[in-house]
Coordinates of C-alpha atoms in Angstrom, one line a residue:
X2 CA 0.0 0.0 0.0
X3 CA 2.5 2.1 0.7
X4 CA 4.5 1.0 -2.6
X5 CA 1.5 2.4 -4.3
X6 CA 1.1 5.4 -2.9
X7 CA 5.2 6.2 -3.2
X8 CA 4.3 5.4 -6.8
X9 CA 1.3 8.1 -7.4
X10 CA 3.6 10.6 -5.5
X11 CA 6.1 9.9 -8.1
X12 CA 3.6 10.2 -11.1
X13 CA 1.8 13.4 -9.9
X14 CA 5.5 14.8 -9.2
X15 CA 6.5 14.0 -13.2
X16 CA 3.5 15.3 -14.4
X17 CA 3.8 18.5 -12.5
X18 CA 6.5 18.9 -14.0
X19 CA 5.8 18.3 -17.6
X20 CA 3.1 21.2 -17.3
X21 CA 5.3 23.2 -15.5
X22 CA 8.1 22.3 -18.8
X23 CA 5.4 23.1 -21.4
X24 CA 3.9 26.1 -19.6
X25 CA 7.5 27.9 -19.5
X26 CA 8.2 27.1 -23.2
X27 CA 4.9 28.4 -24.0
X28 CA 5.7 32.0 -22.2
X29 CA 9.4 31.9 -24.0
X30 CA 7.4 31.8 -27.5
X31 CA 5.0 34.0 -26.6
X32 CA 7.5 36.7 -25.0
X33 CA 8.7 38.2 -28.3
X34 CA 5.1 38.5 -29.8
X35 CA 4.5 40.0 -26.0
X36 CA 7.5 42.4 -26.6
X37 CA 7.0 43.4 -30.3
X38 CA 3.4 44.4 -29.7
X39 CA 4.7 46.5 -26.5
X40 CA 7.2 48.1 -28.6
X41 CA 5.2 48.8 -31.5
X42 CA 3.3 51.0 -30.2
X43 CA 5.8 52.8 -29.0
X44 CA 8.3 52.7 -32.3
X45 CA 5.5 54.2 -33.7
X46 CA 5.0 57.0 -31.1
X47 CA 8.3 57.5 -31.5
X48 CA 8.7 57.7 -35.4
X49 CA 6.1 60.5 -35.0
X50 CA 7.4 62.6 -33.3
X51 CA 11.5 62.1 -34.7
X52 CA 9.6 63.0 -38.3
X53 CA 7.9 66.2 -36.1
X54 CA 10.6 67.2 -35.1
X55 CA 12.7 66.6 -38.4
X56 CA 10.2 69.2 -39.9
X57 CA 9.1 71.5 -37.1
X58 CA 12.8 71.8 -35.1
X59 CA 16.0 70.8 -36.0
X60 CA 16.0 69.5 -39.1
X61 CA 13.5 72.6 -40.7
X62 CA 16.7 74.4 -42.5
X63 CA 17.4 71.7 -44.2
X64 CA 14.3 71.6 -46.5
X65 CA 14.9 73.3 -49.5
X66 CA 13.5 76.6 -50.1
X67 CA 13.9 77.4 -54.0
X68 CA 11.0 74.0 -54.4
X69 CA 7.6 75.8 -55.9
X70 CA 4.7 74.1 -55.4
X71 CA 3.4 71.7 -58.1
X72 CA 0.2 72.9 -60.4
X73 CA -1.3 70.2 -61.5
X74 CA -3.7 71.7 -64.0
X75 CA -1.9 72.6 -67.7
X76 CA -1.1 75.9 -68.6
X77 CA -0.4 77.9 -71.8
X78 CA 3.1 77.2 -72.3
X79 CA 3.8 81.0 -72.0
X80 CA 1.9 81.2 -68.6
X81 CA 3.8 77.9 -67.5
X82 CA 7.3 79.5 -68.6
X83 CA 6.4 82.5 -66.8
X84 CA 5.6 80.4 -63.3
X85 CA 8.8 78.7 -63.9
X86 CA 11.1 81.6 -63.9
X87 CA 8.8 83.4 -61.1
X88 CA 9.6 80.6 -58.6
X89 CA 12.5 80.0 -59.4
X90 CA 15.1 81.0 -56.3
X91 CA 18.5 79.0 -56.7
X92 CA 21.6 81.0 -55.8
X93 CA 23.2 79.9 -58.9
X94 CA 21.9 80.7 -63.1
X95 CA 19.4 77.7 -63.5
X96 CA 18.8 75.9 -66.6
X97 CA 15.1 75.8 -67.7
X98 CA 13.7 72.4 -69.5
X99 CA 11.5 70.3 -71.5
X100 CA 10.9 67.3 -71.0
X101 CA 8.2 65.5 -73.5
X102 CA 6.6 62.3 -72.9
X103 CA 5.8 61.0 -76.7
X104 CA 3.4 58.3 -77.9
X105 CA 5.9 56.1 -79.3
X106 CA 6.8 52.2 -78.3
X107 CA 10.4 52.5 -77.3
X108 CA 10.7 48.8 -77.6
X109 CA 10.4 49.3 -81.5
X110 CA 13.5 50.9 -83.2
X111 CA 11.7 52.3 -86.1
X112 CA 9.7 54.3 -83.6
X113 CA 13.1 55.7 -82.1
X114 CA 13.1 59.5 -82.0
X115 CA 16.6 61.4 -82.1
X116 CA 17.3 64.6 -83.9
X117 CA 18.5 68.6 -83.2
X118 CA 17.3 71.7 -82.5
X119 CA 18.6 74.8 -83.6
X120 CA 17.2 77.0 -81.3
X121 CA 17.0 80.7 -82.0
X122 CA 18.8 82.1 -78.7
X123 CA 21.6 80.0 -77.9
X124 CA 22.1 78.4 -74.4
X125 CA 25.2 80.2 -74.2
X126 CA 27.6 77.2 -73.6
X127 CA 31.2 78.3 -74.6
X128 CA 31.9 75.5 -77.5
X129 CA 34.8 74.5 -79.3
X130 CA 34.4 72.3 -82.6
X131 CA 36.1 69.8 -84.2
X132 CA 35.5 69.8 -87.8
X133 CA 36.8 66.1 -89.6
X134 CA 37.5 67.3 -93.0
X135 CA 39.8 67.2 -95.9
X136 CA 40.4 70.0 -98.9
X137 CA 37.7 72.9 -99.7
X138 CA 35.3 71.5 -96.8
X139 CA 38.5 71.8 -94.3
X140 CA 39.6 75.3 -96.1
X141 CA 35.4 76.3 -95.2
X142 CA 35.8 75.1 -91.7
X143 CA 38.5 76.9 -91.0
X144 CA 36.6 80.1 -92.4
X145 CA 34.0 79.3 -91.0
X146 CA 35.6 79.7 -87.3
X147 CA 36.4 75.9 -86.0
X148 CA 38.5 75.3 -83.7
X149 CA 40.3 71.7 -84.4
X150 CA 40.4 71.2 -88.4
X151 CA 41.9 67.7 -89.3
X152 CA 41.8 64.4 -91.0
X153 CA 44.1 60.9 -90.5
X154 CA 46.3 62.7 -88.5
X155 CA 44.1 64.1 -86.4
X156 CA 42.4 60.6 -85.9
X157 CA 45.6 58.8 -84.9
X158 CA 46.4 61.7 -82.4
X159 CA 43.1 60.7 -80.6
X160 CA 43.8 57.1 -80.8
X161 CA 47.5 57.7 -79.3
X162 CA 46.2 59.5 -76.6
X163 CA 43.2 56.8 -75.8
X164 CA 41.2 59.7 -75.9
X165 CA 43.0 62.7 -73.8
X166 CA 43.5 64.3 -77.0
X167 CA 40.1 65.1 -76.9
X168 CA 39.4 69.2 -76.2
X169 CA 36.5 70.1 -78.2
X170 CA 33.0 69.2 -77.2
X171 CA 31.4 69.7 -80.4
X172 CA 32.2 67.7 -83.4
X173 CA 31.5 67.5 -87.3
X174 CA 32.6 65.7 -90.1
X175 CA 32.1 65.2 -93.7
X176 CA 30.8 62.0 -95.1
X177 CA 33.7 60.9 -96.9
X178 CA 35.8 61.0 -93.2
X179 CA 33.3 58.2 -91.7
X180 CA 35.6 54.9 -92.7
X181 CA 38.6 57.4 -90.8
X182 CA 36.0 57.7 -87.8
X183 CA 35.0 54.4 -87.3
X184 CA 37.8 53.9 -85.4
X185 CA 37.3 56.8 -82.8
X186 CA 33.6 54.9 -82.3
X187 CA 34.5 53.8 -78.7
X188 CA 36.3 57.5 -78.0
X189 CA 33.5 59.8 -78.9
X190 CA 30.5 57.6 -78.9
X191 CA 30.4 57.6 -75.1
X192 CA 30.8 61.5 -75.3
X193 CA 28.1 61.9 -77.6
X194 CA 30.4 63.5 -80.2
X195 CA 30.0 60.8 -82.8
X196 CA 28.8 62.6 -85.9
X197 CA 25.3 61.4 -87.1
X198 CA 23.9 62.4 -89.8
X199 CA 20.4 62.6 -88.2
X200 CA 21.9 64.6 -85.9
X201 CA 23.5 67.3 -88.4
X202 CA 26.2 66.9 -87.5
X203 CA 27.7 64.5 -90.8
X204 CA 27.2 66.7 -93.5
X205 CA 28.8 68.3 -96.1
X206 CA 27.3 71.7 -95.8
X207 CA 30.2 72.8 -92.8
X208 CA 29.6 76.4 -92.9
X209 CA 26.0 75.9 -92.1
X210 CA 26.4 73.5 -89.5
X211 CA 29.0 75.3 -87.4
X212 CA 26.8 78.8 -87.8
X213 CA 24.3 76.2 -86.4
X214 CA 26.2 74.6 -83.1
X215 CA 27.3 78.8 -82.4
X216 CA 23.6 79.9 -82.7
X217 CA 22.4 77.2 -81.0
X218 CA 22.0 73.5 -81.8
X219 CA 20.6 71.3 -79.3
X220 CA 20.2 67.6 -79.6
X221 CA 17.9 65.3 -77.9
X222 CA 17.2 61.8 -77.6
X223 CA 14.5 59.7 -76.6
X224 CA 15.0 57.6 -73.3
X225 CA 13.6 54.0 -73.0
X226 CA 10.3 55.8 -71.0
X227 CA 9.3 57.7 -74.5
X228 CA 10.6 61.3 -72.9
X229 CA 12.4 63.4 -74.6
X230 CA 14.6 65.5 -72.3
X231 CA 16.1 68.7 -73.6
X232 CA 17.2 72.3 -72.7
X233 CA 15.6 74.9 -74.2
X234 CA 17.5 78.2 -72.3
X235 CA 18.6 80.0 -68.9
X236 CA 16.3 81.2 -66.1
X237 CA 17.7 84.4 -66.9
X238 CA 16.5 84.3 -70.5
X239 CA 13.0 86.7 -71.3
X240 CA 9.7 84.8 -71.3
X241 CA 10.0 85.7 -75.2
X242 CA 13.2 84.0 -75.3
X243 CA 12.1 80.6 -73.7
X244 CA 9.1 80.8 -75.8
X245 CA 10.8 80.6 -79.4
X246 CA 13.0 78.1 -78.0
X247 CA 10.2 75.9 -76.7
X248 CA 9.0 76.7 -80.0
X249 CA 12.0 75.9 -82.0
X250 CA 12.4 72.3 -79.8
X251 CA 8.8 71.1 -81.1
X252 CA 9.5 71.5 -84.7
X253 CA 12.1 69.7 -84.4
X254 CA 10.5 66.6 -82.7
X255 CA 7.9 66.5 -85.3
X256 CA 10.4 66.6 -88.1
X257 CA 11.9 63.9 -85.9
X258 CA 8.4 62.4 -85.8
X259 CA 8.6 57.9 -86.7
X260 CA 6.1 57.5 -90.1
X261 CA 4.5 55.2 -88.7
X262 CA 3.1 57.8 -86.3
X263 CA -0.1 59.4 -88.1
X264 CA -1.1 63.0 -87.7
X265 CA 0.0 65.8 -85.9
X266 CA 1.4 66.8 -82.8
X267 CA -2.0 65.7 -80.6
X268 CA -1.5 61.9 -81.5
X269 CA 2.5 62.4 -81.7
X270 CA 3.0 64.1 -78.3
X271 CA 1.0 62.5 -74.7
X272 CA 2.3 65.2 -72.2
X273 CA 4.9 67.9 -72.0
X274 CA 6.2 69.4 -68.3
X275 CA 8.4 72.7 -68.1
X276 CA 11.1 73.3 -65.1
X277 CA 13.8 74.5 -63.9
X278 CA 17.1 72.4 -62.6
X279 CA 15.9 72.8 -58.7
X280 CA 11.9 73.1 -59.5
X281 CA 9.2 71.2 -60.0
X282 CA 7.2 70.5 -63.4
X283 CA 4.7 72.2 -64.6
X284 CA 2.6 70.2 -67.0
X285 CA 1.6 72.3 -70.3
X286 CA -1.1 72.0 -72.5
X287 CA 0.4 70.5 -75.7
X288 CA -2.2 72.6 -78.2
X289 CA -0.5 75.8 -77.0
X290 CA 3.1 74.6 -78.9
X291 CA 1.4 75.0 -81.8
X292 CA 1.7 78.7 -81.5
X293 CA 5.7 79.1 -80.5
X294 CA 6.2 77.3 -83.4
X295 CA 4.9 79.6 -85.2
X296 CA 6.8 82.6 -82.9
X297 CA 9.8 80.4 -83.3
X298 CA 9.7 80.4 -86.9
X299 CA 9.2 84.2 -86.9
X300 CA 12.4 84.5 -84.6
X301 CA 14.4 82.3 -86.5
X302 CA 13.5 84.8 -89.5
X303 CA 14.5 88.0 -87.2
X304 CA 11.0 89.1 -87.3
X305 CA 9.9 87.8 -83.8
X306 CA 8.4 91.2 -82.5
X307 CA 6.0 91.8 -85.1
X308 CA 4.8 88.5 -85.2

């Protein structure tokens, strides 16, 4: 009798201690879960009021001040050029762009859209031009006011120097130099001074291209998004200014335009946005390009204040 109750001692005694096992691994599993809803709350409090603070306190002068508020409704682009240059308040001469979102599949390379712009105020970025040339075109570069004439020679230099040679960041060439150029491909392809005859900058007209890069000449480039992203002046341009140049940049894309986009600029172009290098975009209605390519057109002609 005794035996047995020793025995039912024991057996109580083990299973008090199983629960006691189970009940204490139970609370360890539970205890982070416990812990990360405690701290949650308290992480968030926390995150609160660091970002409060961030804005309110200590961290206010950091926000920058020259950032003008977006407009989401689409101006004339001659109001939206004017809000552009009225909030703009960087200590330092801002450039002002476009940047056009096109209806094109970027996927397709007949649909690829790449060109130039002469522009009828210039950006005034000092160049100096390289003209590839041989003979009368070389003699007309030279008159024309180039600053690197050459041929062969000038080629192997470039090659020799595995590119250092390279001090001009404008470049033309005549079509008979190509089969000389093809070996400078990886050089100035990179730079984006291999010349391209979509680009005008392979021609044999060198007079008129070099009057073109001094006046102006702006190329562009579609990205793999379908936006075009160009220049088009300086904050401290006029609004007239901007205006032609706007102009000036849209003729160009449609003469730029893939055929196997139909009609005009409305099912060419989806959106266009206007800024300045610390601003935000302002979206513009695409139907008001129509007229500053028209005041473009008159600038280009000299003519731009009667028109």
């Amino acid at each position: 009798m005794q035996q047995h109750s020793m025995h039912s001692v024991t057996h109580s005694s083990q299973a008090a201690d199983a629960n006691l096992q189970e009940s204490q691994q139970q609370q360890q599993q539970q205890q982070p879960q416990r812990l990360h809803q405690q701290r949650q709350p308290q992480l968030f409090g926390l995150a609160q009021q660091y970002l409060h603070q961030s804005v309110e306190g200590q961290e206010a002068h950091r926000l920058p001040k020259f950032v003008p508020k977006v407009t989401e409704q689409p101006l004339p682009v001659l109001a939206a050029l004017q809000l552009v240059q009225a909030n703009s308040q960087a200590k330092f001469p801002e450039t002002v762009e476009a940047h056009v979102r096109l209806k094109v599949d970027p996927r397709r390379g007949e649909q690829m859209v790449r060109g130039a712009a002469v522009l009828p105020y210039s950006l005034g970025k000092p160049l100096r031009i390289a003209v590839f040339a041989e003979g009368p075109e070389a003699e007309a570069a030279r008159q024309a006011g180039a600053d690197v004439i050459g041929s062969g020679e000038l080629v192997a230099q470039i090659l020799d120097s595995k590119g250092k040679a390279v001090d001009f960041n404008a470049c033309l060439a005549t079509p008979d130099m190509m089969p000389k150029l093809v070996k400078l491909g990886r050089i100035l392809g990179p730079k984006g001074l291999m010349p391209n005859p979509k680009m005008g900058t392979l021609t044999n007209d060198i007079t008129g291209a070099i009057a073109d890069l001094r006046r102006g000449r702006v190329q562009f480039k579609m990205d793999r998004t379908a936006i075009v992203h160009a220049p088009i002046g300086k904050i401290a341009f006029t609004t007239q200014q901007l205006y032609a140049n706007i102009g000036a940049l849209t003729a160009a894309l449609l003469a730029a335009k893939p055929e196997v986009i139909k009609g005009g600029l409305a099912k060419y172009v989806r959106s266009v946005a206007l800024c300045s290098t610390m601003g935000r975009a302002v979206p513009v209605e695409v139907s008001s390009l129509l007229a500053a390519m028209d005041y473009a057109a008159a600038a280009m002609a000299g003519d731009a204040q009667s028109a």
